[in-house]
mmCIF file of C-alpha atoms in Angstrom:
data_model
loop_
_atom_site.group_PDB
_atom_site.id
_atom_site.type_symbol
_atom_site.label_atom_id
_atom_site.label_comp_id
_atom_site.label_asym_id
_atom_site.label_seq_id
_atom_site.Cartn_x
_atom_site.Cartn_y
_atom_site.Cartn_z
ATOM 1 C CA MET A 29 -23.665 35.966 -20.469
ATOM 2 C CA GLU A 30 -21.644 32.748 -20.459
ATOM 3 C CA PRO A 31 -17.877 33.257 -20.066
ATOM 4 C CA LEU A 32 -15.735 32.327 -23.056
ATOM 5 C CA VAL A 33 -13.448 30.268 -20.842
ATOM 6 C CA GLN A 34 -14.502 29.225 -17.395
ATOM 7 C CA LYS A 35 -11.103 29.838 -15.843
ATOM 8 C CA ILE A 36 -7.682 30.885 -17.121
ATOM 9 C CA LEU A 37 -4.200 31.083 -15.670
ATOM 10 C CA VAL A 38 -2.072 34.109 -16.500
ATOM 11 C CA VAL A 39 1.665 33.681 -15.963
ATOM 12 C CA GLY A 40 2.908 37.158 -15.040
ATOM 13 C CA GLY A 41 -0.518 38.725 -14.481
ATOM 14 C CA ASN A 42 0.907 41.636 -12.491
ATOM 15 C CA GLY A 43 3.025 42.878 -15.418
ATOM 16 C CA PHE A 44 2.279 45.477 -18.069
ATOM 17 C CA ILE A 45 0.589 43.198 -20.622
ATOM 18 C CA GLY A 46 -0.339 40.458 -18.135
ATOM 19 C CA SER A 47 -2.432 42.873 -16.081
ATOM 20 C CA ALA A 48 -4.234 44.032 -19.226
ATOM 21 C CA VAL A 49 -5.054 40.396 -20.023
ATOM 22 C CA CYS A 50 -6.422 39.872 -16.508
ATOM 23 C CA ARG A 51 -8.592 42.962 -16.764
ATOM 24 C CA ALA A 52 -9.920 42.077 -20.230
ATOM 25 C CA ALA A 53 -10.624 38.472 -19.237
ATOM 26 C CA LEU A 54 -12.615 39.567 -16.192
ATOM 27 C CA SER A 55 -14.688 41.901 -18.367
ATOM 28 C CA LYS A 56 -15.673 38.865 -20.452
ATOM 29 C CA GLY A 57 -16.785 36.881 -17.443
ATOM 30 C CA MET A 58 -13.724 34.663 -17.044
ATOM 31 C CA GLN A 59 -12.311 33.566 -13.725
ATOM 32 C CA VAL A 60 -8.678 34.587 -13.552
ATOM 33 C CA THR A 61 -5.718 33.316 -11.553
ATOM 34 C CA SER A 62 -2.316 34.960 -11.861
ATOM 35 C CA ILE A 63 1.037 33.512 -10.855
ATOM 36 C CA SER A 64 4.267 35.472 -10.533
ATOM 37 C CA SER A 65 7.541 35.274 -8.647
ATOM 38 C CA SER A 66 6.302 37.784 -6.071
ATOM 39 C CA GLY A 67 2.628 36.865 -5.994
ATOM 40 C CA ARG A 68 1.837 40.516 -5.451
ATOM 41 C CA PRO A 69 -1.338 41.975 -7.013
ATOM 42 C CA PHE A 70 -1.014 44.472 -9.825
ATOM 43 C CA ARG A 71 -0.484 48.140 -8.977
ATOM 44 C CA THR A 72 -0.316 51.084 -11.336
ATOM 45 C CA PRO A 73 2.983 52.974 -11.830
ATOM 46 C CA LYS A 74 1.661 55.509 -9.299
ATOM 47 C CA GLY A 75 0.964 52.790 -6.740
ATOM 48 C CA HIS A 76 -2.824 52.623 -7.092
ATOM 49 C CA THR A 77 -4.813 49.393 -6.919
ATOM 50 C CA PRO A 78 -7.670 49.302 -9.475
ATOM 51 C CA ALA A 79 -10.995 47.805 -8.374
ATOM 52 C CA TRP A 80 -10.704 44.798 -10.705
ATOM 53 C CA VAL A 81 -7.582 43.574 -8.925
ATOM 54 C CA SER A 82 -9.656 42.147 -6.062
ATOM 55 C CA LYS A 83 -11.392 39.790 -8.519
ATOM 56 C CA VAL A 84 -8.141 38.057 -9.522
ATOM 57 C CA GLU A 85 -6.637 35.218 -7.509
ATOM 58 C CA TRP A 86 -2.994 36.195 -7.058
ATOM 59 C CA LYS A 87 -0.556 33.345 -6.398
ATOM 60 C CA LYS A 88 3.195 33.191 -5.824
ATOM 61 C CA ALA A 89 4.915 30.604 -8.011
ATOM 62 C CA ASP A 90 8.077 29.915 -9.964
ATOM 63 C CA ALA A 91 7.374 29.198 -13.660
ATOM 64 C CA LEU A 92 10.480 26.996 -13.796
ATOM 65 C CA ASN A 93 9.282 24.925 -10.841
ATOM 66 C CA PRO A 94 6.013 23.093 -11.740
ATOM 67 C CA GLU A 95 5.501 21.962 -8.147
ATOM 68 C CA THR A 96 4.591 25.560 -7.264
ATOM 69 C CA TYR A 97 1.643 25.765 -9.668
ATOM 70 C CA ALA A 98 0.831 22.291 -11.095
ATOM 71 C CA ASP A 99 -2.182 21.964 -8.797
ATOM 72 C CA LEU A 100 -3.796 24.969 -10.477
ATOM 73 C CA LEU A 101 -3.700 23.641 -14.042
ATOM 74 C CA PRO A 102 -6.398 20.917 -13.899
ATOM 75 C CA ASN A 103 -8.888 23.664 -13.041
ATOM 76 C CA VAL A 104 -8.126 26.000 -15.946
ATOM 77 C CA ASP A 105 -9.343 25.971 -19.540
ATOM 78 C CA GLY A 106 -6.509 28.072 -20.910
ATOM 79 C CA VAL A 107 -3.070 29.431 -20.041
ATOM 80 C CA VAL A 108 -1.492 32.745 -21.058
ATOM 81 C CA HIS A 109 2.261 33.102 -20.657
ATOM 82 C CA THR A 110 3.270 36.770 -20.565
ATOM 83 C CA ILE A 111 6.591 36.887 -18.746
ATOM 84 C CA GLY A 112 9.765 37.477 -20.690
ATOM 85 C CA THR A 113 12.316 39.974 -21.864
ATOM 86 C CA LEU A 114 13.612 40.897 -25.302
ATOM 87 C CA LEU A 115 17.205 41.540 -24.296
ATOM 88 C CA GLU A 116 19.693 40.368 -21.702
ATOM 89 C CA ASP A 117 20.133 44.055 -20.834
ATOM 90 C CA GLY A 118 16.925 44.806 -18.988
ATOM 91 C CA SER A 119 17.569 48.559 -19.179
ATOM 92 C CA TYR A 120 15.512 48.682 -22.395
ATOM 93 C CA LYS A 121 12.335 48.368 -20.291
ATOM 94 C CA ALA A 122 13.194 51.502 -18.336
ATOM 95 C CA ALA A 123 14.136 53.226 -21.604
ATOM 96 C CA LEU A 124 10.727 52.333 -23.046
ATOM 97 C CA ALA A 125 8.944 53.493 -19.946
ATOM 98 C CA HIS A 126 10.700 56.861 -20.021
ATOM 99 C CA GLY A 127 10.881 57.253 -23.808
ATOM 100 C CA ASP A 128 14.678 57.379 -23.748
ATOM 101 C CA ILE A 129 15.539 56.613 -27.389
ATOM 102 C CA PRO A 130 19.392 56.753 -27.043
ATOM 103 C CA LYS A 131 19.336 54.241 -24.169
ATOM 104 C CA LEU A 132 16.878 52.070 -26.069
ATOM 105 C CA PHE A 133 19.139 51.980 -29.109
ATOM 106 C CA GLY A 134 22.135 51.280 -26.883
ATOM 107 C CA ALA A 135 20.398 48.324 -25.274
ATOM 108 C CA PHE A 136 19.725 46.808 -28.706
ATOM 109 C CA THR A 137 23.213 47.361 -30.108
ATOM 110 C CA ASN A 138 24.825 45.851 -27.026
ATOM 111 C CA ARG A 139 22.483 42.875 -26.944
ATOM 112 C CA SER A 140 23.920 39.599 -25.715
ATOM 113 C CA ASP A 141 20.723 37.626 -25.373
ATOM 114 C CA ARG A 142 22.226 34.467 -26.851
ATOM 115 C CA GLY A 143 25.269 34.227 -24.630
ATOM 116 C CA THR A 144 26.202 32.202 -21.574
ATOM 117 C CA ASP A 145 28.177 33.199 -18.532
ATOM 118 C CA SER A 146 31.614 31.854 -17.604
ATOM 119 C CA PHE A 147 30.021 28.808 -15.943
ATOM 120 C CA GLY A 148 28.083 27.865 -19.065
ATOM 121 C CA GLN A 149 24.741 28.718 -17.479
ATOM 122 C CA ARG A 150 21.778 29.708 -19.599
ATOM 123 C CA ALA A 151 21.363 33.366 -20.423
ATOM 124 C CA HIS A 152 18.655 35.267 -18.555
ATOM 125 C CA THR A 153 16.591 35.895 -21.708
ATOM 126 C CA GLU A 154 16.554 32.227 -22.587
ATOM 127 C CA VAL A 155 15.320 31.299 -19.151
ATOM 128 C CA LEU A 156 12.483 33.812 -19.296
ATOM 129 C CA ASN A 157 11.519 33.571 -22.958
ATOM 130 C CA ARG A 158 12.058 29.907 -23.718
ATOM 131 C CA ASP A 159 12.594 27.721 -20.687
ATOM 132 C CA SER A 160 9.844 29.159 -18.494
ATOM 133 C CA ALA A 161 7.290 28.950 -21.292
ATOM 134 C CA LEU A 162 8.266 25.384 -22.152
ATOM 135 C CA ARG A 163 8.106 24.293 -18.525
ATOM 136 C CA VAL A 164 4.633 25.791 -18.063
ATOM 137 C CA CYS A 165 3.439 24.315 -21.357
ATOM 138 C CA GLU A 166 4.780 20.847 -20.491
ATOM 139 C CA THR A 167 3.063 20.954 -17.127
ATOM 140 C CA PHE A 168 -0.164 22.189 -18.718
ATOM 141 C CA VAL A 169 -0.408 19.340 -21.221
ATOM 142 C CA MET A 170 0.222 16.796 -18.468
ATOM 143 C CA SER A 171 -2.639 18.161 -16.384
ATOM 144 C CA LYS A 172 -6.003 16.409 -16.503
ATOM 145 C CA PRO A 173 -9.110 18.636 -16.611
ATOM 146 C CA VAL A 174 -11.207 18.207 -13.498
ATOM 147 C CA ASP A 175 -14.320 17.429 -15.568
ATOM 148 C CA HIS A 176 -12.564 15.008 -17.896
ATOM 149 C CA ASP A 177 -13.984 11.881 -16.209
ATOM 150 C CA LYS A 178 -17.515 13.297 -16.500
ATOM 151 C CA ASN A 179 -17.226 13.447 -20.257
ATOM 152 C CA GLU A 180 -18.271 10.094 -21.706
ATOM 153 C CA ASN A 181 -16.532 10.936 -24.967
ATOM 154 C CA PRO A 182 -13.157 12.569 -24.189
ATOM 155 C CA VAL A 183 -12.771 13.506 -27.869
ATOM 156 C CA THR A 184 -15.506 16.116 -27.414
ATOM 157 C CA THR A 185 -13.635 17.852 -24.599
ATOM 158 C CA GLN A 186 -12.824 21.413 -25.677
ATOM 159 C CA VAL A 187 -9.347 22.129 -26.973
ATOM 160 C CA ARG A 188 -7.386 24.012 -24.328
ATOM 161 C CA PRO A 189 -5.336 26.957 -25.633
ATOM 162 C CA PHE A 190 -1.800 27.799 -24.572
ATOM 163 C CA VAL A 191 -1.207 31.446 -25.475
ATOM 164 C CA TYR A 192 2.399 32.592 -25.571
ATOM 165 C CA LEU A 193 3.212 36.281 -25.670
ATOM 166 C CA SER A 194 5.977 36.522 -28.260
ATOM 167 C CA ALA A 195 7.366 39.503 -30.182
ATOM 168 C CA GLU A 196 7.667 40.731 -33.778
ATOM 169 C CA ASP A 197 11.013 39.531 -35.249
ATOM 170 C CA ILE A 198 13.261 40.844 -32.525
ATOM 171 C CA SER A 199 14.501 38.047 -30.210
ATOM 172 C CA GLN A 200 15.651 34.619 -31.365
ATOM 173 C CA PRO A 201 15.046 32.914 -27.993
ATOM 174 C CA VAL A 202 11.424 34.119 -28.170
ATOM 175 C CA HIS A 203 10.808 32.566 -31.582
ATOM 176 C CA GLU A 204 12.754 29.490 -30.605
ATOM 177 C CA ALA A 205 10.226 29.002 -27.812
ATOM 178 C CA GLU A 206 7.433 29.124 -30.393
ATOM 179 C CA GLN A 207 9.064 26.329 -32.394
ATOM 180 C CA ARG A 208 9.558 24.093 -29.364
ATOM 181 C CA ILE A 209 6.051 24.683 -28.051
ATOM 182 C CA SER A 210 4.641 23.771 -31.486
ATOM 183 C CA ARG A 211 6.651 20.542 -31.535
ATOM 184 C CA LEU A 212 5.513 19.722 -28.004
ATOM 185 C CA LEU A 213 1.818 20.193 -28.736
ATOM 186 C CA GLN A 214 1.917 18.146 -31.941
ATOM 187 C CA ASP A 215 1.417 15.027 -29.817
ATOM 188 C CA TYR A 216 -1.457 16.520 -27.823
ATOM 189 C CA PRO A 217 -4.557 17.162 -29.992
ATOM 190 C CA GLY A 218 -6.458 18.434 -26.961
ATOM 191 C CA PHE A 219 -4.334 21.589 -26.928
ATOM 192 C CA ARG A 220 -3.580 24.392 -29.376
ATOM 193 C CA ALA A 221 -0.771 26.933 -29.390
ATOM 194 C CA VAL A 222 -1.270 30.613 -30.085
ATOM 195 C CA PHE A 223 1.732 32.909 -30.467
ATOM 196 C CA ILE A 224 0.852 36.587 -30.003
ATOM 197 C CA ARG A 225 3.438 38.795 -31.688
ATOM 198 C CA PRO A 226 2.852 42.463 -30.840
ATOM 199 C CA SER A 227 5.029 45.304 -32.092
ATOM 200 C CA LEU A 228 5.642 48.320 -29.831
ATOM 201 C CA VAL A 229 2.977 48.139 -27.128
ATOM 202 C CA TYR A 230 1.836 51.428 -25.667
ATOM 203 C CA HIS A 231 -0.514 52.894 -23.062
ATOM 204 C CA ALA A 232 -1.052 56.619 -22.594
ATOM 205 C CA HIS A 233 -1.236 56.453 -18.790
ATOM 206 C CA GLN A 234 0.978 53.542 -17.802
ATOM 207 C CA ARG A 235 3.721 54.407 -20.300
ATOM 208 C CA PRO A 236 3.051 58.028 -21.297
ATOM 209 C CA SER A 237 6.573 58.614 -22.591
ATOM 210 C CA VAL A 238 6.124 55.880 -25.184
ATOM 211 C CA SER A 239 3.085 57.507 -26.804
ATOM 212 C CA PRO A 240 5.102 60.027 -28.931
ATOM 213 C CA LEU A 241 7.334 57.221 -30.163
ATOM 214 C CA ALA A 242 4.261 55.103 -30.932
ATOM 215 C CA ALA A 243 2.771 57.990 -32.925
ATOM 216 C CA LEU A 244 5.953 58.351 -34.957
ATOM 217 C CA ILE A 245 6.148 54.606 -35.680
ATOM 218 C CA ASP A 246 2.475 54.562 -36.647
ATOM 219 C CA LEU A 247 3.113 57.396 -39.098
ATOM 220 C CA SER A 248 6.190 55.601 -40.444
ATOM 221 C CA ALA A 249 4.258 52.366 -40.964
ATOM 222 C CA SER A 250 1.505 54.262 -42.811
ATOM 223 C CA LEU A 251 4.000 55.988 -45.079
ATOM 224 C CA HIS A 252 5.901 52.777 -45.823
ATOM 225 C CA ALA A 253 2.620 51.073 -46.773
ATOM 226 C CA ARG A 254 1.983 53.788 -49.361
ATOM 227 C CA ILE A 255 5.426 53.781 -50.962
ATOM 228 C CA PRO A 256 5.504 51.745 -54.243
ATOM 229 C CA THR A 257 7.515 48.527 -54.245
ATOM 230 C CA GLY A 258 11.105 49.076 -55.418
ATOM 231 C CA VAL A 259 11.361 52.651 -54.155
ATOM 232 C CA PRO A 260 14.076 53.011 -51.473
ATOM 233 C CA THR A 261 12.692 53.555 -47.957
ATOM 234 C CA PRO A 262 14.289 54.156 -44.539
ATOM 235 C CA SER A 263 13.411 50.558 -43.706
ATOM 236 C CA SER A 264 15.113 49.125 -46.815
ATOM 237 C CA VAL A 265 18.233 51.224 -46.159
ATOM 238 C CA LEU A 266 18.481 49.890 -42.603
ATOM 239 C CA ARG A 267 18.053 46.306 -43.864
ATOM 240 C CA THR A 268 20.832 46.828 -46.375
ATOM 241 C CA LEU A 269 23.157 48.139 -43.681
ATOM 242 C CA GLY A 270 22.165 45.287 -41.410
ATOM 243 C CA SER A 271 23.015 42.685 -44.015
ATOM 244 C CA LYS A 272 26.453 44.228 -44.507
ATOM 245 C CA PHE A 273 27.232 44.102 -40.791
ATOM 246 C CA SER A 274 25.901 40.565 -40.629
ATOM 247 C CA SER A 275 28.260 39.501 -43.425
ATOM 248 C CA THR A 276 31.189 41.161 -41.672
ATOM 249 C CA SER A 277 30.636 39.144 -38.483
ATOM 250 C CA SER A 278 29.868 35.798 -40.168
ATOM 251 C CA SER A 279 33.446 34.525 -39.798
ATOM 252 C CA SER A 280 33.360 35.308 -36.095
ATOM 253 C CA SER A 281 30.067 33.446 -35.770
ATOM 254 C CA GLU A 282 31.528 30.290 -37.243
ATOM 255 C CA ALA A 283 34.265 30.258 -34.624
ATOM 256 C CA HIS A 284 31.787 30.708 -31.752
ATOM 257 C CA THR A 285 30.813 27.471 -29.991
ATOM 258 C CA ARG A 286 28.076 26.578 -27.503
ATOM 259 C CA PRO A 287 27.449 23.709 -25.078
ATOM 260 C CA PRO A 288 25.627 20.771 -26.768
ATOM 261 C CA ILE A 289 22.650 21.099 -24.436
ATOM 262 C CA TYR A 290 21.301 24.036 -26.418
ATOM 263 C CA ASP A 291 20.962 22.173 -29.738
ATOM 264 C CA THR A 292 20.545 25.595 -31.442
ATOM 265 C CA PRO A 293 22.625 27.518 -33.988
ATOM 266 C CA ALA A 294 25.471 29.586 -32.641
ATOM 267 C CA SER A 295 25.536 33.344 -33.016
ATOM 268 C CA SER A 296 28.093 36.042 -32.440
ATOM 269 C CA SER A 297 27.879 38.509 -29.584
ATOM 270 C CA THR A 298 30.268 40.948 -31.222
ATOM 271 C CA PHE A 299 29.280 44.538 -31.729
ATOM 272 C CA PRO A 300 28.813 44.271 -35.517
ATOM 273 C CA SER A 301 26.453 41.317 -35.080
ATOM 274 C CA GLY A 302 24.507 43.163 -32.378
ATOM 275 C CA LEU A 303 24.334 46.237 -34.555
ATOM 276 C CA ALA A 304 23.068 44.153 -37.485
ATOM 277 C CA SER A 305 20.279 42.756 -35.311
ATOM 278 C CA ALA A 306 19.426 46.231 -34.054
ATOM 279 C CA LEU A 307 19.275 47.647 -37.586
ATOM 280 C CA ASN A 308 17.035 44.839 -38.786
ATOM 281 C CA SER A 309 14.783 45.223 -35.755
ATOM 282 C CA MET A 310 14.542 48.959 -36.348
ATOM 283 C CA ALA A 311 13.720 48.314 -40.004
ATOM 284 C CA ASN A 312 10.843 46.059 -38.981
ATOM 285 C CA ALA A 313 9.652 48.551 -36.377
ATOM 286 C CA LEU A 314 9.360 51.260 -39.039
ATOM 287 C CA THR A 315 6.920 49.164 -41.071
ATOM 288 C CA ILE A 316 4.762 47.601 -38.360
ATOM 289 C CA PRO A 317 2.299 49.885 -36.550
ATOM 290 C CA PRO A 318 2.344 49.948 -32.738
ATOM 291 C CA ILE A 319 -0.541 48.443 -30.833
ATOM 292 C CA HIS A 320 -2.336 49.476 -27.657
ATOM 293 C CA VAL A 321 -1.916 47.105 -24.717
ATOM 294 C CA ASP A 322 -5.701 46.772 -24.350
ATOM 295 C CA HIS A 323 -5.963 45.636 -27.983
ATOM 296 C CA VAL A 324 -3.318 42.976 -27.367
ATOM 297 C CA ALA A 325 -5.271 41.782 -24.334
ATOM 298 C CA GLU A 326 -8.549 41.758 -26.270
ATOM 299 C CA ALA A 327 -6.983 39.686 -29.045
ATOM 300 C CA ILE A 328 -5.670 37.224 -26.463
ATOM 301 C CA CYS A 329 -9.162 36.862 -25.024
ATOM 302 C CA VAL A 330 -10.509 36.059 -28.490
ATOM 303 C CA ALA A 331 -7.784 33.433 -28.851
ATOM 304 C CA LEU A 332 -8.916 31.912 -25.556
ATOM 305 C CA ASP A 333 -12.462 31.437 -26.825
ATOM 306 C CA PRO A 334 -13.034 27.657 -27.069
ATOM 307 C CA ARG A 335 -15.162 28.271 -30.144
ATOM 308 C CA ARG A 336 -12.266 29.928 -31.973
ATOM 309 C CA THR A 337 -10.223 26.838 -32.690
ATOM 310 C CA ASP A 338 -9.226 28.544 -35.934
ATOM 311 C CA VAL A 339 -7.027 30.907 -33.948
ATOM 312 C CA LYS A 340 -3.681 29.161 -33.695
ATOM 313 C CA GLY A 341 -0.044 29.611 -34.613
ATOM 314 C CA VAL A 342 1.449 33.066 -35.129
ATOM 315 C CA VAL A 343 -0.850 36.050 -34.620
ATOM 316 C CA GLY A 344 0.826 39.308 -35.659
ATOM 317 C CA VAL A 345 -0.405 42.877 -35.371
ATOM 318 C CA LYS A 346 -2.489 42.609 -38.543
ATOM 319 C CA GLU A 347 -4.184 39.424 -37.330
ATOM 320 C CA MET A 348 -4.754 40.903 -33.865
ATOM 321 C CA ARG A 349 -6.530 43.857 -35.373
ATOM 322 C CA GLU A 350 -8.709 41.524 -37.405
ATOM 323 C CA LEU A 351 -9.586 39.465 -34.346
ATOM 324 C CA ILE A 352 -10.835 42.511 -32.441
ATOM 325 C CA GLY A 353 -12.792 43.850 -35.383
ATOM 326 C CA TRP A 354 -10.312 46.189 -37.022
ATOM 327 C CA SER A 355 -9.673 45.823 -40.733
#
């Protein structure tokens, strides 16, 4: 069986979702290279090394420093960017892993993912979610496929996908990255952007504590889908509360300024604003079903298929399920 893509590069292939992408891609006959800050191969939470790990080429590289990975890009047919964080407070990842709901809520209400430190440096979330993706994408579009000169008609060269792991309506820097990547690729018809937006991603063995939460959210999403339009729901109540807190903090937002380098709207880091964001995020979470990490990876592999040039732009949970055969 011919591989869908001869070779792909996964940025962050030793992470939770990145490793699932590597595994799924290998099962479809792709050649996979992973880059990460450590360069270490994937290991399970218990420290085990699955058999498929030996089939991946693991490289150490800095996504913000193209010199550390630019030589790999001419040899790949697609790139998947999976590194990132939803909040400046990284404790939410541990809360998810252990199913600690109070800590998870606390991380969201105290979010400061749009702030800068006292030296005006970029926030950690912006570096991971926006800047690293943009740097990799810029380097990718500047790379020349190794077989380009062999193609007498360059127009027929397959369109190379850049797949960016985003998130469902939860982090502005994440969606800002989508917008900038789209603008960047407008001038490069030989590339297409795919933005994968999963909801809560779960796995029974790697994140067992998340499974009960995933089951509750799945039930909530099913119930919300059955409630007639206009009937108050937990989600609508949270949205209403969120809009009230957002209005309360609007005057503070207007007074907040940012360095001109960002060229993005300012936002408040006050508690009411953070709480408003948390309430809106929770409202969305109640209506969008969770998705298994393997299903996210499978959808990404479909997006990498050079024959699926129709797969581009935002791909939410509903679209991911359709791509893998769920309806």
